[in-house]
Coordinates of C-alpha atoms and ligand atoms in Angstrom, one line a residue:
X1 CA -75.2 -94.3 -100.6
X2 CA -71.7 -95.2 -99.0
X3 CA -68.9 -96.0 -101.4
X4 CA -66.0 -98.2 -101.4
X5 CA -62.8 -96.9 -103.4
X6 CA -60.1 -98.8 -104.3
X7 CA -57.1 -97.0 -105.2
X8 CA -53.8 -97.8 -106.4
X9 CA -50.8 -96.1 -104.8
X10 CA -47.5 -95.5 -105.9
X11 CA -45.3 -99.0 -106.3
X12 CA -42.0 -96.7 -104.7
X13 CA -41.7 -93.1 -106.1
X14 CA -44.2 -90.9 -103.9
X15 CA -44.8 -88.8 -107.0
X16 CA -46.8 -91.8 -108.9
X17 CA -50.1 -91.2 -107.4
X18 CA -52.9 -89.3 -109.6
X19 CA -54.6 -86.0 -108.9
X20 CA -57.9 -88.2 -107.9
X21 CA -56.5 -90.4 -105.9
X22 CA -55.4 -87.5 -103.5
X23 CA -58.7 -86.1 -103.2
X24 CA -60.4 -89.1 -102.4
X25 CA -58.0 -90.0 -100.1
X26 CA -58.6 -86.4 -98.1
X27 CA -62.6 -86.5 -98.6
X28 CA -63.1 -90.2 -97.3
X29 CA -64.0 -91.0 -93.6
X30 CA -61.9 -93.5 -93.3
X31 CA -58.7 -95.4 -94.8
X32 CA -58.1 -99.0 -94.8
X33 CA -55.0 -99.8 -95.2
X34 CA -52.2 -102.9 -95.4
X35 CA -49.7 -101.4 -93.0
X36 CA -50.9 -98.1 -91.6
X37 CA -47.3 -97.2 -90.9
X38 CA -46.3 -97.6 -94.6
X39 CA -49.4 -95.7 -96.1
X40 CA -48.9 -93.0 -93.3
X41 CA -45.8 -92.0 -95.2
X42 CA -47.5 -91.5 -98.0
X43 CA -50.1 -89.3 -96.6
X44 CA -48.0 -87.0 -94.6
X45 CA -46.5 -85.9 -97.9
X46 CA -49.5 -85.0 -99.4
X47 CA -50.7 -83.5 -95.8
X48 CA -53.7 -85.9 -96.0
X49 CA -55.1 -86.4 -92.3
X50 CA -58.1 -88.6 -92.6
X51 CA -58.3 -91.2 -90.1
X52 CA -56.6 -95.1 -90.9
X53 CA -57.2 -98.0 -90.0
X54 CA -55.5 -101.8 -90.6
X55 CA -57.4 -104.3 -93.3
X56 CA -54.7 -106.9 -94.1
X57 CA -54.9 -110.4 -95.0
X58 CA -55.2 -112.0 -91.7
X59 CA -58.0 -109.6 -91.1
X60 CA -60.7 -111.5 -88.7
X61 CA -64.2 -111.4 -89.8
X62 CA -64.8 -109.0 -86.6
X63 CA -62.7 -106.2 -89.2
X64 CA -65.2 -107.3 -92.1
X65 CA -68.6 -106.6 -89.7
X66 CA -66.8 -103.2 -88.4
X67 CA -66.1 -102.3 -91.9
X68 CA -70.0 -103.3 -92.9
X69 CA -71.4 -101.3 -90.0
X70 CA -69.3 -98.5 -91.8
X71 CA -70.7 -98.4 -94.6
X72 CA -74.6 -99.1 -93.2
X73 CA -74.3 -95.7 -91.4
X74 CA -73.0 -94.3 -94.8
X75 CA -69.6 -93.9 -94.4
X76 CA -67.1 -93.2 -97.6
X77 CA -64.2 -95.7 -97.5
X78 CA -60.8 -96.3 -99.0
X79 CA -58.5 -99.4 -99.5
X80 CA -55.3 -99.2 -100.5
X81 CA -52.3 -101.4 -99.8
X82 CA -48.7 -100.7 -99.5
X83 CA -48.1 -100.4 -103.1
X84 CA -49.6 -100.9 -106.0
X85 CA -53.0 -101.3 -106.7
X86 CA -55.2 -103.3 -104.1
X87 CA -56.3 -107.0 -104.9
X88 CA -53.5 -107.5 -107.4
X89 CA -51.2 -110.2 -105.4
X90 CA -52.4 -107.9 -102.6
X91 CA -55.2 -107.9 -99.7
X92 CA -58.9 -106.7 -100.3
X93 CA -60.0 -109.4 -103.1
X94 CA -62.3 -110.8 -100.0
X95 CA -63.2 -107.9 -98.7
X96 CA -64.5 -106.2 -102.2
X97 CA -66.3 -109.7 -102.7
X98 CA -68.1 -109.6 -99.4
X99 CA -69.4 -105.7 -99.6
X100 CA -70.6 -106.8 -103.2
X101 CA -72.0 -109.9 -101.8
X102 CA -73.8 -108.0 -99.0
X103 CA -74.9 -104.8 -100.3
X104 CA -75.2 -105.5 -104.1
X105 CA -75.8 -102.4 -105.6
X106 CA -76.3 -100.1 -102.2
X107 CA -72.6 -99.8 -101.8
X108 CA -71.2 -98.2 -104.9
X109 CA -67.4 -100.0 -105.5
X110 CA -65.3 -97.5 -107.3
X111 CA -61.6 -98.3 -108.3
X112 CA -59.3 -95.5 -108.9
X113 CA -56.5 -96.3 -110.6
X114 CA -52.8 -96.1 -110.4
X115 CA -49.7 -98.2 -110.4
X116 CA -49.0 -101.7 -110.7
X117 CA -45.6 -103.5 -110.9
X118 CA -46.7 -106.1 -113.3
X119 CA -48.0 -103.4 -115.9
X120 CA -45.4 -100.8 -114.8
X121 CA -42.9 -103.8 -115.9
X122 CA -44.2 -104.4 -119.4
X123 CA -44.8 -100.9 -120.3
X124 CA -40.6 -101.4 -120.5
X125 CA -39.7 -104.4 -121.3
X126 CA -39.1 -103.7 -124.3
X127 CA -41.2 -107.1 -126.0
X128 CA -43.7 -107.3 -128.3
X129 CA -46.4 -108.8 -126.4
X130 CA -50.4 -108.8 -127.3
X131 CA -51.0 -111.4 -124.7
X132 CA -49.9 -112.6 -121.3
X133 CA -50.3 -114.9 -118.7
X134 CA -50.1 -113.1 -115.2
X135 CA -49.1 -115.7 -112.2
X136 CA -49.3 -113.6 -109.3
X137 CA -46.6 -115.1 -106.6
X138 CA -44.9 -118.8 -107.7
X139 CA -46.4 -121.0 -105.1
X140 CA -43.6 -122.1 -102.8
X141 CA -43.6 -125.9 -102.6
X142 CA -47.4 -127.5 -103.7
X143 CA -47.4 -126.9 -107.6
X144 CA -44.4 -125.1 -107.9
X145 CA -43.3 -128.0 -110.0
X146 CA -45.9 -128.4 -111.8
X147 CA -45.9 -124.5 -112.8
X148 CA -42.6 -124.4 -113.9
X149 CA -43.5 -127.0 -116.6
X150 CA -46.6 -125.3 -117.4
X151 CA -44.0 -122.0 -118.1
X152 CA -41.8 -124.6 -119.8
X153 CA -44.5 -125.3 -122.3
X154 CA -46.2 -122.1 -122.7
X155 CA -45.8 -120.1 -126.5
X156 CA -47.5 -117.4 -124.6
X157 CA -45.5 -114.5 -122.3
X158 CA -46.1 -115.1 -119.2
X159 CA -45.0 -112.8 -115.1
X160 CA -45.3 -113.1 -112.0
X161 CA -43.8 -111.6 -108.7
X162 CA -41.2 -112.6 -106.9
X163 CA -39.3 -111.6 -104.0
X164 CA -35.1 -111.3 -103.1
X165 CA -34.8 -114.4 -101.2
X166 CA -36.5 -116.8 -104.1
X167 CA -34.9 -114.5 -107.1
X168 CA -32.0 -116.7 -107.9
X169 CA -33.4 -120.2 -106.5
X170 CA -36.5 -119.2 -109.4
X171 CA -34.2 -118.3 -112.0
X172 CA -32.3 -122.0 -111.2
X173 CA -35.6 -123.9 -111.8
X174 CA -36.4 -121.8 -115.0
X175 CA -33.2 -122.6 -116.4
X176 CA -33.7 -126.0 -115.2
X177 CA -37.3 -126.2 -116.5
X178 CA -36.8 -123.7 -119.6
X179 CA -33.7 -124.2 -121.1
X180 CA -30.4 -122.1 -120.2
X181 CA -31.3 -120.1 -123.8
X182 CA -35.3 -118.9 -123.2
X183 CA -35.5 -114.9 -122.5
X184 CA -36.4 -113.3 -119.2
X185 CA -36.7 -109.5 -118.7
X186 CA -36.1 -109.0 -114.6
X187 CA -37.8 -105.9 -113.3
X188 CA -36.3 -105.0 -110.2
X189 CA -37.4 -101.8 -107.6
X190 CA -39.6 -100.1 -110.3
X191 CA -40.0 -96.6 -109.7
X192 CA -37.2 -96.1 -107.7
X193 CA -33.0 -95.2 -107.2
X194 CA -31.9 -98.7 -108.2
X195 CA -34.5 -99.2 -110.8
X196 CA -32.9 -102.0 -113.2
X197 CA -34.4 -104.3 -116.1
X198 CA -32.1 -107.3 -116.8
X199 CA -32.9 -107.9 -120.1
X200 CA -31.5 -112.0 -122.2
X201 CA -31.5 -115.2 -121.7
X202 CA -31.8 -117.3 -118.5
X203 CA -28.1 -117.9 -117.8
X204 CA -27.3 -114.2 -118.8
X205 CA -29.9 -113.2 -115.7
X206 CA -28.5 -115.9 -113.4
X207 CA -25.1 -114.9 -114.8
X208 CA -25.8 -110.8 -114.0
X209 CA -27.3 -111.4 -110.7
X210 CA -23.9 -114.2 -110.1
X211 CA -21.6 -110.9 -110.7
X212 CA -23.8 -108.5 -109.0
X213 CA -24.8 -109.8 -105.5
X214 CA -25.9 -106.7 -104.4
X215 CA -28.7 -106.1 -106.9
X216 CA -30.6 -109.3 -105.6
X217 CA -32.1 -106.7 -103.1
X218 CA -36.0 -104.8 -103.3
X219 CA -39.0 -106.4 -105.3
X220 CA -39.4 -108.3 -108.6
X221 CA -41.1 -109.1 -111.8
X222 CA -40.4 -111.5 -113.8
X223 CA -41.5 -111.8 -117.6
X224 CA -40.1 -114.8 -119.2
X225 CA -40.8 -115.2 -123.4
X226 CA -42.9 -118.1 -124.4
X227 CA -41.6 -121.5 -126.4
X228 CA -40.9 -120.7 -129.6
Ligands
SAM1 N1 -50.5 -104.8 -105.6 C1 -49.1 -104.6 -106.1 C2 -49.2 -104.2 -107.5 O1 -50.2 -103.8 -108.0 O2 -48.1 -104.2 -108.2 C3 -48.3 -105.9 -105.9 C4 -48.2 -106.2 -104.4 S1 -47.3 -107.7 -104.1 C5 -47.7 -108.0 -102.4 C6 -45.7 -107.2 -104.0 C7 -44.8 -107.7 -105.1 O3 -45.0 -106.9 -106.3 C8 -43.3 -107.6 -104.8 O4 -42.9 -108.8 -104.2 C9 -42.7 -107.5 -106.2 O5 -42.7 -108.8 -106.8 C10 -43.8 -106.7 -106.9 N2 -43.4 -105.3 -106.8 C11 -44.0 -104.3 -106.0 N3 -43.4 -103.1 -106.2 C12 -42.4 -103.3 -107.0 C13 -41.3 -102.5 -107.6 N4 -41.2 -101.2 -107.3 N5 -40.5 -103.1 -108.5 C14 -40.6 -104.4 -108.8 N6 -41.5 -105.2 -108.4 C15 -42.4 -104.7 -107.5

């Protein structure tokens, strides 16, 4: 039976990747990745060789029959994406949904984990949280609105991702939205040299980031307290 792994992958720091997660990337036929250049990297560190090829979000359905035919003849794949852990704001959600769809149980699916920002973030925040609401991406214009209220109202913790170029134009609307005094912990480049968690209230965020143009540089999560 041909199998399917979907492993995580380390979110910057090459040294987050577990024991398994190199093997299976050495003993699989082939490696689908985001960005081959980017996972390439990661390989040659580890001395991996096994053969890659692209699966990315604007992946034509002639990809998903090649990668099908794959695992008919009873090859052992892997997905991975740039960082993180695959199908978490990240391509493959499709693609594990259509080899379930079309082999049911004659493909095995088998996730190997590893990092993800969003958990990576919370595991330091440094909040007391039993519960929260994960929001992938903010959408940019349709319902963007609409969600900010939605995080306006909410008593629960909620996250989401967001990117340099939308970091301070978000923290404007959740001040807007939120009030100036709601908390925000600001995750920024997890894992890596300029790792840095901007922890108080909305206008102490907007404030830091204000002060510090530099820092509004790498990737983002952003957990904002719920309504008390
Ligand atoms: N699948 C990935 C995961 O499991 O975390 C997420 C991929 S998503 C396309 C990329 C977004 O994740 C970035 O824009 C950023 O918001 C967040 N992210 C990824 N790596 C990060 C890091 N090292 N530090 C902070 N945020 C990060």
């Amino acid at each position: 039976m041909a199998t399917l792994f979907i492993i995580g992958t380390p979110i910057g720091n090459l040294e987050d990747i577990t024991l398994r997660a190199l093997r299976v990337l050495k003993e699989v036929d082939l490696i689908l990745c985001e960005d081959t250049r980017v996972t390439k990297r990661l390989l040659s560190k580890y001395e991996i060789t096994t053969p890659t090829m692209s699966y990315h979000a604007q992946s034509k359905l002639a990809k998903v029959e090649k990668i099908s035919a794959l695992l008919e003849e009873g090859k052992n794949l892997a997905l991975v994406s740039d960082a993180g852990t695959p199908c978490i704001s990240d391509p493959g959600m499709l693609l594990v949904y259509q080899v379930r769809e079309k082999f049911g149980d004659q493909v095995a699916i088998v996730p190997i984990p590893g990092p993800s920002a969003l958990v990576t973030a919370f595991s330091a925040a440094g909040i007391s949280v039993a519960e929260f609401t994960f929001l992938g991406f903010l959408p940019h214009k349709k319902g963007r609105e609409t969600l900010f209220k939605e995080i306006a109202d909410s008593k629960r913790v909620m996250a989401f991702y967001e990117s340099p170029h939308r970091i301070e134009k978000t923290l404007e609307s959740l001040e807007k939205f939120c009030g100036a005094e709601r908390r925000v912990i600001v995750a920024r480049e997890l894992t890596k040299i300029y790792e840095e968690f901007v922890r108080g209230t909305i206008a102490e965020a907007r404030a830091h980031f204000a002060t510090h143009p530099d820092r509004i540089r790498g990737e983002f999560v952003v957990i904002i307290e719920g309504r008390m």
